[in-house]
Short mmCIF file of C-alpha atoms in Angstrom, two decimals:
data_model
loop_
_atom_site.label_atom_id
_atom_site.label_comp_id
_atom_site.label_asym_id
_atom_site.label_seq_id
_atom_site.Cartn_x
_atom_site.Cartn_y
_atom_site.Cartn_z
CA UNK A 105 27.99 96.87 114.61
CA UNK A 106 25.33 94.48 113.94
CA UNK A 107 25.22 90.96 115.31
CA UNK A 108 25.17 90.19 111.53
CA UNK A 109 28.66 91.70 110.84
CA UNK A 110 30.18 90.40 113.43
CA UNK A 111 29.28 86.70 112.81
CA UNK A 112 30.27 87.72 109.09
CA UNK A 113 33.82 89.21 110.53
CA UNK A 114 34.21 85.98 112.26
CA UNK A 115 33.46 83.71 110.03
CA UNK A 116 35.67 85.34 107.97
CA UNK A 117 38.55 85.24 110.36
CA UNK A 118 38.18 81.90 110.66
CA UNK A 119 38.24 80.62 107.72
CA UNK A 120 41.31 83.04 106.69
CA UNK A 121 43.19 81.43 110.17
CA UNK A 122 42.29 77.76 109.23
CA UNK A 123 41.38 76.90 105.80
CA UNK A 124 43.65 78.59 103.66
CA UNK A 125 47.36 77.97 105.87
CA UNK A 126 45.74 74.43 104.50
CA UNK A 127 45.79 74.97 101.16
CA UNK A 128 48.80 76.76 100.83
CA UNK A 129 50.43 74.40 102.53
CA UNK A 130 50.44 71.88 99.16
CA UNK A 131 53.91 74.10 97.91
CA UNK A 132 56.59 75.41 99.36
CA UNK A 133 56.42 79.25 96.85
CA UNK A 134 52.80 78.54 98.01
CA UNK A 135 52.87 78.93 101.72
CA UNK A 136 55.74 81.46 101.23
CA UNK A 137 53.00 83.68 99.34
CA UNK A 138 50.82 82.76 102.37
CA UNK A 139 52.97 84.02 105.27
CA UNK A 140 53.10 87.12 102.88
CA UNK A 141 49.61 87.63 102.79
CA UNK A 142 48.65 86.67 106.43
CA UNK A 143 51.33 89.27 107.68
CA UNK A 144 49.91 91.82 105.51
CA UNK A 145 46.32 90.99 106.90
CA UNK A 146 47.11 90.77 109.83
CA UNK A 147 46.28 87.07 110.79
CA UNK A 148 48.97 85.07 111.60
CA UNK A 149 51.62 83.14 109.66
CA UNK A 150 50.55 79.98 107.79
CA UNK A 151 53.95 78.40 108.95
CA UNK A 152 52.45 76.43 111.86
CA UNK A 153 50.06 74.47 109.26
CA UNK A 154 51.53 71.71 106.44
CA UNK A 155 54.94 70.85 105.50
CA UNK A 156 57.83 72.65 106.76
CA UNK A 157 59.19 74.60 103.88
CA UNK A 158 62.58 73.62 102.49
CA UNK A 159 63.35 76.36 100.21
CA UNK A 160 62.07 75.32 96.85
CA UNK A 161 61.26 77.23 94.10
CA UNK A 162 58.03 75.60 92.47
CA UNK A 163 56.43 76.74 89.12
CA UNK A 164 53.90 78.65 90.14
CA UNK A 165 50.93 78.23 92.74
CA UNK A 166 48.58 74.71 92.67
CA UNK A 167 45.06 74.73 91.99
CA UNK A 168 44.52 74.70 95.53
CA UNK A 169 46.46 78.04 96.52
CA UNK A 170 45.38 80.00 94.15
CA UNK A 171 41.72 78.84 94.73
CA UNK A 172 42.17 79.41 98.19
CA UNK A 173 43.56 83.11 97.70
CA UNK A 174 40.75 83.98 95.00
CA UNK A 175 38.61 82.88 98.18
CA UNK A 176 40.66 85.12 100.56
CA UNK A 177 39.84 88.01 98.34
CA UNK A 178 36.00 86.58 98.40
CA UNK A 179 35.23 86.50 102.26
CA UNK A 180 37.17 90.68 102.07
CA UNK A 181 34.77 91.41 99.32
CA UNK A 182 31.85 89.95 101.66
CA UNK A 183 32.76 91.27 104.77
CA UNK A 184 33.07 94.97 102.98
CA UNK A 185 29.74 93.55 101.89
CA UNK A 186 28.16 93.43 105.57
CA UNK A 187 29.81 96.83 106.16
CA UNK A 188 28.25 98.96 103.58
CA UNK A 189 25.25 98.57 105.36
CA UNK A 190 26.82 101.07 108.28
CA UNK A 191 28.53 103.70 105.75
CA UNK A 192 27.55 106.36 107.72
CA UNK A 193 29.74 104.61 110.63
CA UNK A 194 33.15 106.22 110.99
CA UNK A 195 34.36 102.94 112.47
CA UNK A 196 33.17 100.82 109.26
CA UNK A 197 34.33 103.36 106.44
CA UNK A 198 37.71 103.18 107.25
CA UNK A 199 37.76 100.26 107.72
CA UNK A 200 36.24 99.25 104.62
CA UNK A 201 38.43 101.15 102.32
CA UNK A 202 41.05 99.21 105.01
CA UNK A 203 39.94 96.05 103.67
CA UNK A 204 39.93 96.73 100.31
CA UNK A 205 43.44 97.71 99.69
CA UNK A 206 44.36 94.39 101.62
CA UNK A 207 42.40 92.54 99.05
CA UNK A 208 44.18 94.46 96.18
CA UNK A 209 47.49 93.37 98.15
CA UNK A 210 46.59 90.01 98.33
CA UNK A 211 45.63 89.86 94.89
CA UNK A 212 48.66 91.56 93.15
CA UNK A 213 51.21 89.16 95.04
CA UNK A 214 49.14 85.98 94.60
CA UNK A 215 48.95 86.75 90.27
CA UNK A 216 52.44 87.52 90.43
CA UNK A 217 54.07 84.65 92.26
CA UNK A 218 50.96 82.88 90.34
CA UNK A 219 52.59 83.59 87.27
CA UNK A 220 55.74 82.41 87.57
CA UNK A 221 57.11 86.63 88.61
CA UNK A 222 58.79 87.88 91.47
CA UNK A 223 57.40 89.35 94.41
CA UNK A 224 59.69 92.27 93.93
CA UNK A 225 61.45 94.01 90.81
CA UNK A 226 64.77 95.76 92.34
CA UNK A 227 66.54 97.85 89.94
CA UNK A 228 70.32 99.08 90.25
CA UNK A 229 72.85 100.23 87.74
CA UNK A 230 75.58 97.62 86.68
CA UNK A 231 78.66 98.80 88.30
CA UNK A 232 80.41 95.66 90.22
CA UNK A 233 79.41 98.15 93.80
CA UNK A 234 76.43 98.99 92.43
CA UNK A 235 75.57 94.63 92.29
CA UNK A 236 77.13 93.93 95.15
CA UNK A 237 74.98 96.22 96.84
CA UNK A 238 71.99 95.16 95.01
CA UNK A 239 72.69 91.35 95.94
CA UNK A 240 73.04 92.21 100.02
CA UNK A 241 69.55 94.35 99.69
CA UNK A 242 68.50 90.77 98.22
CA UNK A 243 70.26 89.05 100.89
CA UNK A 244 68.72 91.36 104.06
CA UNK A 245 65.51 91.06 102.34
CA UNK A 246 64.95 87.56 102.39
CA UNK A 247 66.28 87.48 105.59
CA UNK A 248 63.68 89.36 106.91
CA UNK A 249 60.52 87.58 104.98
CA UNK A 250 60.99 84.35 104.46
CA UNK A 251 59.03 84.27 101.31
CA UNK A 252 61.75 86.55 99.81
CA UNK A 253 64.29 84.03 100.37
CA UNK A 254 63.76 81.66 97.48
CA UNK A 255 65.11 81.93 94.35
CA UNK A 256 63.53 84.21 92.07
CA UNK A 257 61.50 86.13 94.28
CA UNK A 258 63.66 89.13 94.54
CA UNK A 259 65.02 89.61 91.13
CA UNK A 260 67.39 92.07 90.04
CA UNK A 261 66.86 93.83 86.96
CA UNK A 262 70.01 95.89 85.35
CA UNK A 263 69.82 99.39 84.34
CA UNK A 264 72.49 101.25 82.50
CA UNK A 265 72.47 105.19 83.41
CA UNK A 266 73.91 108.08 81.41
CA UNK A 267 76.55 108.23 84.36
CA UNK A 268 78.16 105.00 83.61
CA UNK A 269 78.28 105.47 79.68
CA UNK A 270 79.86 109.19 79.84
CA UNK A 271 83.23 108.07 80.97
CA UNK A 272 85.09 110.63 79.45
CA UNK A 273 83.85 113.95 80.61
CA UNK A 274 83.46 115.27 84.28
CA UNK A 275 80.05 114.81 86.04
CA UNK A 276 80.14 118.36 86.15
CA UNK A 277 80.32 119.11 82.38
CA UNK A 278 77.49 116.33 82.17
CA UNK A 279 74.97 117.16 84.14
CA UNK A 280 76.08 116.56 87.82
CA UNK A 281 74.53 113.36 90.19
CA UNK A 282 71.41 113.22 88.57
CA UNK A 283 72.72 110.93 85.72
CA UNK A 284 73.42 108.31 87.61
CA UNK A 285 69.68 107.93 89.06
CA UNK A 286 68.00 109.24 85.74
CA UNK A 287 66.75 106.40 84.37
CA UNK A 288 66.80 104.39 87.21
CA UNK A 289 63.90 106.82 88.08
CA UNK A 290 62.16 106.37 84.36
CA UNK A 291 62.18 102.39 85.53
CA UNK A 292 60.42 103.26 88.88
CA UNK A 293 57.78 105.67 87.19
CA UNK A 294 56.68 103.01 84.44
CA UNK A 295 56.77 100.59 86.89
CA UNK A 296 59.04 98.53 85.24
CA UNK A 297 60.80 97.88 88.88
CA UNK A 298 59.08 98.44 92.34
CA UNK A 299 62.36 99.71 94.11
CA UNK A 300 65.75 101.09 94.08
CA UNK A 301 68.79 100.68 95.46
CA UNK A 302 71.14 103.97 95.61
CA UNK A 303 74.54 104.77 96.61
CA UNK A 304 73.14 107.76 98.39
CA UNK A 305 75.50 109.86 97.82
CA UNK A 306 74.40 110.17 93.67
CA UNK A 307 70.78 110.39 94.51
CA UNK A 308 70.29 114.27 94.05
CA UNK A 309 68.55 116.11 96.77
CA UNK A 310 65.53 116.75 94.78
CA UNK A 311 63.22 113.39 94.39
CA UNK A 312 61.25 112.64 91.61
CA UNK A 313 57.36 113.83 92.23
CA UNK A 314 55.82 110.41 93.87
CA UNK A 315 58.61 108.53 95.46
CA UNK A 316 60.83 108.74 97.96
CA UNK A 317 63.74 107.01 99.77
CA UNK A 318 61.72 105.38 102.57
CA UNK A 319 64.97 103.33 103.78
CA UNK A 320 68.61 103.51 104.44
CA UNK A 321 70.09 100.10 105.36
CA UNK A 322 73.10 100.41 108.10
CA UNK A 323 75.88 103.03 106.79
CA UNK A 324 79.67 101.08 106.19
CA UNK A 325 82.37 103.16 106.90
CA UNK A 326 82.10 106.76 105.06
CA UNK A 327 85.59 107.81 104.76
CA UNK A 328 88.36 108.13 101.56
CA UNK A 329 91.03 106.18 101.56
CA UNK A 330 94.70 107.23 99.41
CA UNK A 331 96.08 105.15 96.69
CA UNK A 332 99.16 105.09 95.49
CA UNK A 333 101.87 102.73 94.04
CA UNK A 334 104.78 103.78 95.84
CA UNK A 335 103.35 103.46 98.84
CA UNK A 336 103.06 107.74 100.00
CA UNK A 337 99.89 108.10 102.22
CA UNK A 338 99.67 111.78 102.67
CA UNK A 339 99.26 114.06 99.88
CA UNK A 340 101.34 116.52 101.38
CA UNK A 341 104.03 114.71 100.47
CA UNK A 342 103.75 113.79 96.56
CA UNK A 343 106.05 115.08 94.43
CA UNK A 344 104.94 118.50 92.58
CA UNK A 345 103.49 117.76 89.00
CA UNK A 346 101.57 114.70 90.14
CA UNK A 347 98.68 113.55 88.59
CA UNK A 348 96.07 112.72 91.06
CA UNK A 349 93.55 110.54 89.41
CA UNK A 350 89.98 112.21 90.46
CA UNK A 351 86.54 113.43 89.29
CA UNK A 352 85.28 114.82 92.03
CA UNK A 353 85.94 118.45 93.26
CA UNK A 354 85.13 118.09 96.43
CA UNK A 355 88.43 116.21 96.66
CA UNK A 356 90.47 117.91 94.24
CA UNK A 357 89.44 121.16 96.36
CA UNK A 358 90.77 119.25 99.48
CA UNK A 359 93.74 118.16 97.92
CA UNK A 360 94.53 121.62 96.79
CA UNK A 361 94.35 122.78 100.21
CA UNK A 362 97.24 121.15 101.53
CA UNK A 363 99.40 120.45 98.24
CA UNK A 364 98.66 123.29 95.37
CA UNK A 365 101.83 122.09 93.09
CA UNK A 366 99.66 119.00 92.08
CA UNK A 367 97.52 118.18 89.36
CA UNK A 368 93.99 116.87 89.57
CA UNK A 369 92.34 115.28 86.36
CA UNK A 370 89.40 114.02 85.55
CA UNK A 371 89.02 110.12 86.47
CA UNK A 372 86.25 108.19 86.38
CA UNK A 373 84.73 104.93 85.89
CA UNK A 374 83.95 101.75 88.31
CA UNK A 375 86.44 100.73 91.25
CA UNK A 376 88.20 98.05 88.65
CA UNK A 377 89.21 100.79 85.59
CA UNK A 378 90.00 102.91 88.39
CA UNK A 379 92.76 100.82 89.90
CA UNK A 380 93.65 99.68 86.26
CA UNK A 381 94.29 103.18 85.32
CA UNK A 382 96.40 103.61 88.62
CA UNK A 383 98.02 100.57 87.66
CA UNK A 384 99.36 101.02 84.34
CA UNK A 385 100.66 104.79 85.49
CA UNK A 386 97.82 106.81 83.94
CA UNK A 387 98.28 108.38 87.68
CA UNK A 388 100.44 108.75 90.07
CA UNK A 389 97.28 108.76 92.66
CA UNK A 390 94.09 107.82 93.13
CA UNK A 391 91.16 108.22 95.93
CA UNK A 392 88.49 105.65 96.62
CA UNK A 393 85.63 105.31 99.34
CA UNK A 394 86.22 103.06 101.66
CA UNK A 395 82.83 102.29 102.03
CA UNK A 396 82.92 100.57 97.84
CA UNK A 397 86.15 98.56 98.82
CA UNK A 398 85.06 97.11 101.83
CA UNK A 399 81.26 95.79 99.69
CA UNK A 400 83.52 94.38 97.45
CA UNK A 401 86.22 92.64 99.63
CA UNK A 402 88.59 95.07 98.11
CA UNK A 403 90.19 96.73 101.21
CA UNK A 404 93.73 95.81 100.20
CA UNK A 405 94.59 98.60 97.86
CA UNK A 406 94.18 101.03 100.23
CA UNK A 407 97.01 102.52 100.95
CA UNK A 408 95.82 104.65 104.41
CA UNK A 409 92.31 105.36 105.27
CA UNK A 410 91.89 109.32 105.59
CA UNK A 411 90.50 111.28 108.60
CA UNK A 412 87.37 113.06 108.22
CA UNK A 413 90.01 116.49 109.56
CA UNK A 414 92.30 115.48 106.25
CA UNK A 415 89.05 114.75 103.99
CA UNK A 416 85.98 115.15 104.48
CA UNK A 417 83.98 112.30 103.19
CA UNK A 418 80.57 113.14 100.16
CA UNK A 419 77.65 113.72 101.59
CA UNK A 420 75.71 110.38 102.70
CA UNK A 421 78.81 108.66 101.29
CA UNK A 422 78.78 104.79 102.21
CA UNK A 423 74.85 104.91 102.70
CA UNK A 424 72.72 102.30 100.62
CA UNK A 425 69.53 103.58 100.32
CA UNK A 426 66.08 102.31 98.78
CA UNK A 427 63.35 104.61 96.63
CA UNK A 428 60.32 103.76 96.02
CA UNK A 429 56.84 105.15 94.87
CA UNK A 430 54.86 106.79 97.75
CA UNK A 431 51.85 105.08 97.29
CA UNK A 432 53.46 101.63 96.37
CA UNK A 433 51.82 100.05 100.14
CA UNK A 434 52.70 96.78 98.75
CA UNK A 435 56.45 97.44 98.22
CA UNK A 436 56.72 99.40 101.28
CA UNK A 437 55.81 97.28 103.85
CA UNK A 438 58.89 95.27 102.67
CA UNK A 439 61.66 97.86 103.01
CA UNK A 440 60.19 100.17 105.54
CA UNK A 441 60.91 97.54 108.23
CA UNK A 442 64.81 97.16 107.41
CA UNK A 443 65.42 101.48 108.21
CA UNK A 444 68.13 101.81 110.28
CA UNK A 445 66.88 105.37 112.06
CA UNK A 446 70.61 105.86 112.82
CA UNK A 447 72.03 106.66 109.25
CA UNK A 448 68.61 107.55 108.34
CA UNK A 449 68.67 110.40 110.77
CA UNK A 450 72.39 111.29 109.69
CA UNK A 451 71.69 110.78 106.31
CA UNK A 452 68.83 113.26 106.29
CA UNK A 453 70.70 116.29 108.12
CA UNK A 454 73.96 115.72 105.27
CA UNK A 455 71.14 116.34 102.43
CA UNK A 456 69.24 119.01 104.06
CA UNK A 457 72.88 120.53 104.21
CA UNK A 458 73.37 119.96 100.67
CA UNK A 459 69.84 121.32 99.96
CA UNK A 460 70.15 124.95 100.74
CA UNK A 461 73.67 125.02 99.52
CA UNK A 462 72.71 123.91 96.29
CA UNK A 463 74.47 121.52 95.92
CA UNK A 464 75.67 118.86 93.17
CA UNK A 465 78.45 117.70 91.78
CA UNK A 466 79.88 120.91 90.61
CA UNK A 467 79.84 122.45 93.66
CA UNK A 468 83.24 121.52 96.25
CA UNK A 469 81.10 120.63 99.45
CA UNK A 470 81.41 117.85 101.75
CA UNK A 471 79.72 116.88 104.70
CA UNK A 472 78.98 113.95 107.62
CA UNK A 473 76.90 113.72 110.44
CA UNK A 474 76.86 111.09 113.61
CA UNK A 475 73.95 109.97 116.32
CA UNK A 476 75.65 109.63 119.17
CA UNK A 477 74.18 106.67 122.24
CA UNK A 478 72.36 109.45 123.71
CA UNK A 479 70.71 110.38 120.56
CA UNK A 480 72.31 113.35 119.94
CA UNK A 481 73.66 114.15 115.96
CA UNK A 482 77.08 115.61 115.38
CA UNK A 483 77.15 117.74 112.11
CA UNK A 484 80.45 118.85 110.20
CA UNK A 485 79.91 120.66 107.10
CA UNK A 486 82.23 122.11 104.35
CA UNK A 487 82.34 124.15 101.38
CA UNK A 488 84.79 124.93 99.20
CA UNK A 489 86.17 126.73 95.92
CA UNK A 490 87.44 124.31 93.46
CA UNK A 491 91.29 125.46 94.43
CA UNK A 492 91.17 125.19 97.81
CA UNK A 493 91.95 128.76 98.70
CA UNK A 494 88.70 129.24 100.50
CA UNK A 495 86.92 126.94 102.74
CA UNK A 496 83.88 127.79 104.68
CA UNK A 497 83.55 125.04 108.00
CA UNK A 498 80.12 124.86 109.86
CA UNK A 499 79.69 122.36 112.69
CA UNK A 500 76.28 121.70 114.38
CA UNK A 501 74.66 119.89 116.99
CA UNK A 502 71.28 118.93 118.68
CA UNK A 503 68.90 116.16 118.75
CA UNK A 504 67.99 113.99 116.11
CA UNK A 505 64.74 114.49 115.57
CA UNK A 506 65.70 117.68 114.14
CA UNK A 507 68.44 116.09 112.07
CA UNK A 508 66.81 118.67 108.81
CA UNK A 509 66.87 121.46 110.74
CA UNK A 510 70.14 121.64 112.17
CA UNK A 511 71.27 120.67 108.28
CA UNK A 512 69.47 123.35 106.46
CA UNK A 513 70.39 125.72 109.41
CA UNK A 514 74.43 124.98 108.94
CA UNK A 515 74.28 125.20 105.19
CA UNK A 516 72.44 128.69 105.47
CA UNK A 517 75.20 130.17 107.67
CA UNK A 518 77.91 129.06 105.35
CA UNK A 519 75.66 131.16 102.81
CA UNK A 520 75.49 134.00 105.01
CA UNK A 521 79.92 134.10 105.54
CA UNK A 522 80.66 133.45 102.26
CA UNK A 523 78.17 135.23 100.75
CA UNK A 524 75.95 135.07 97.46
CA UNK A 525 78.39 136.58 95.00
CA UNK A 526 81.30 133.35 96.38
CA UNK A 527 78.38 130.76 95.23
CA UNK A 528 78.39 132.07 91.52
CA UNK A 529 81.78 132.84 90.77
CA UNK A 530 82.57 129.46 92.04
CA UNK A 531 79.99 127.79 89.08
CA UNK A 532 81.58 130.49 86.57
CA UNK A 533 84.67 129.57 87.07
CA UNK A 534 83.97 125.75 87.36
CA UNK A 535 82.54 126.21 84.20
CA UNK A 536 85.83 127.81 82.84
CA UNK A 537 88.12 124.98 83.92
CA UNK A 538 85.37 122.24 82.98
CA UNK A 539 85.53 121.00 86.53
CA UNK A 540 88.50 118.46 87.53
CA UNK A 541 90.11 118.20 84.13
CA UNK A 542 92.00 121.26 84.67
CA UNK A 543 94.27 122.60 87.57
CA UNK A 544 92.60 125.84 88.58
CA UNK A 545 94.74 128.44 88.99
CA UNK A 546 92.32 131.16 89.96
CA UNK A 547 92.80 132.07 93.81
#
C-alpha cells in the first residue's frame, strides 16, 4: 500500500478515535450511539471521553453529534477514495467494500437516533406470554449493549396474528404453526420491524426466504405441567368421561395412550384464558408449558410437573428465538452475540427431526434434545397416532456439532419403521375428527 494511503488511513483513524468521541459526549443518547458506531467500525468506544452516561433520553442528537457522524462517513469515503487507486489489489477491494458497508451502517444508526426513532424495532405477538418474552429480550439487549439501554432505544411493536384471533378452531383445522408467525413474517419482510421474537415451538421448519433464526436465548424448563382443580396429578387417575382441555395433538395422543376413557376437547387461548376456563368448570383438567408459567411468575397454578417419560414436550418448547433478515448486518451485530450455543444446537436437532417427518400441528410429534457437558447431544423423539394406540420412539446421540444430521437421521428412522401409509392414514384421520375437537375411536 502506498505511503499516502497509509497516511490517509492513519489520519482517519486518529480523527475517529479523538474528534468524534469528544463531539458525541455532548449528550447521553449521542454518546450511546457513538459507542455503537465505534463498536461497528472496530474503534474503541467513546465511553472514556466526556461526561459519564446518566441514562437520560435526549430528544435527539445535537448538531455537534450530527456533524461528527457526517464527518465519520466523509472520512470513510476519503479512505475509500485513496484505496480506489489500488482497485487491482486483492487487499484493497474487500477493505473498500467493508468500509462502504460500515459507512452505511453508521449513517443508518445515527439517522434513526437523530429523528428520535428507536435503534431496533422488535416485533412480537400480543399475548401476555409473548410480551413477557419480548421484554425479556429487550432486557438482555440492554444489558449487553449500553446504547440500547435508554428508554425508546428498542421499540416493541405488537402484531396480531391469525392464530391469536381464531381461538374457536383448532390449529390443525386452520393451518397449523404458521398462523402464529405469518403476520410477523410480513412485518419483517416489509421492514416494519428489524427482528421478531418467537416461542420457537410455534415457528414452522421452513422459514420465509431471506430470513433466519439467528439467535436462541438460554432455554427455560421445557416440561409440561398438569393442572387440575381437585389435585389429581396423573392422567391415569382421571375418572372416565373427564374432559381434558388441550388443542395439542401431541398431548392428546400421549394422554389417550395411558387413559383412553377420558375425552380431549379443543382448548385454546392464552395462559390466563385457559386457567379461567378451567376454574369455570368447562373442563376437568388442562396442560400448560412450565416455561410459560415461569416467565409470567405463575408457577403456583401447576398441580404437578410432568417428566419426559410421562409427557414428552413439543419440539423447541421453552426456547425463545430471534428471527432477522439474513442480510441485515446492522441488526445481526446486536442479536448474534446473545446466542446460547447449547440451546441453539438442541433446537436445531429437534427442528431437523420435525422437518424430516413433515411435522406441523396436524401431527402428534414430540422431541427433546440436550447437550451434555462433554459436548454430546442426546435426542428423544416420538411420533404417535392421534388416539395414542400406535407410538414410535427413537433415541439418538452424537456430537453436538452434528445436531442437524442427528435429528434428520432420527426422523428417517421413524419414517422407515412406521411406513409411509401410517403418515398418510394419520393425516386423513386427523382431518376426519377435526383434530382435537372430538375423541378418536379408530385404532
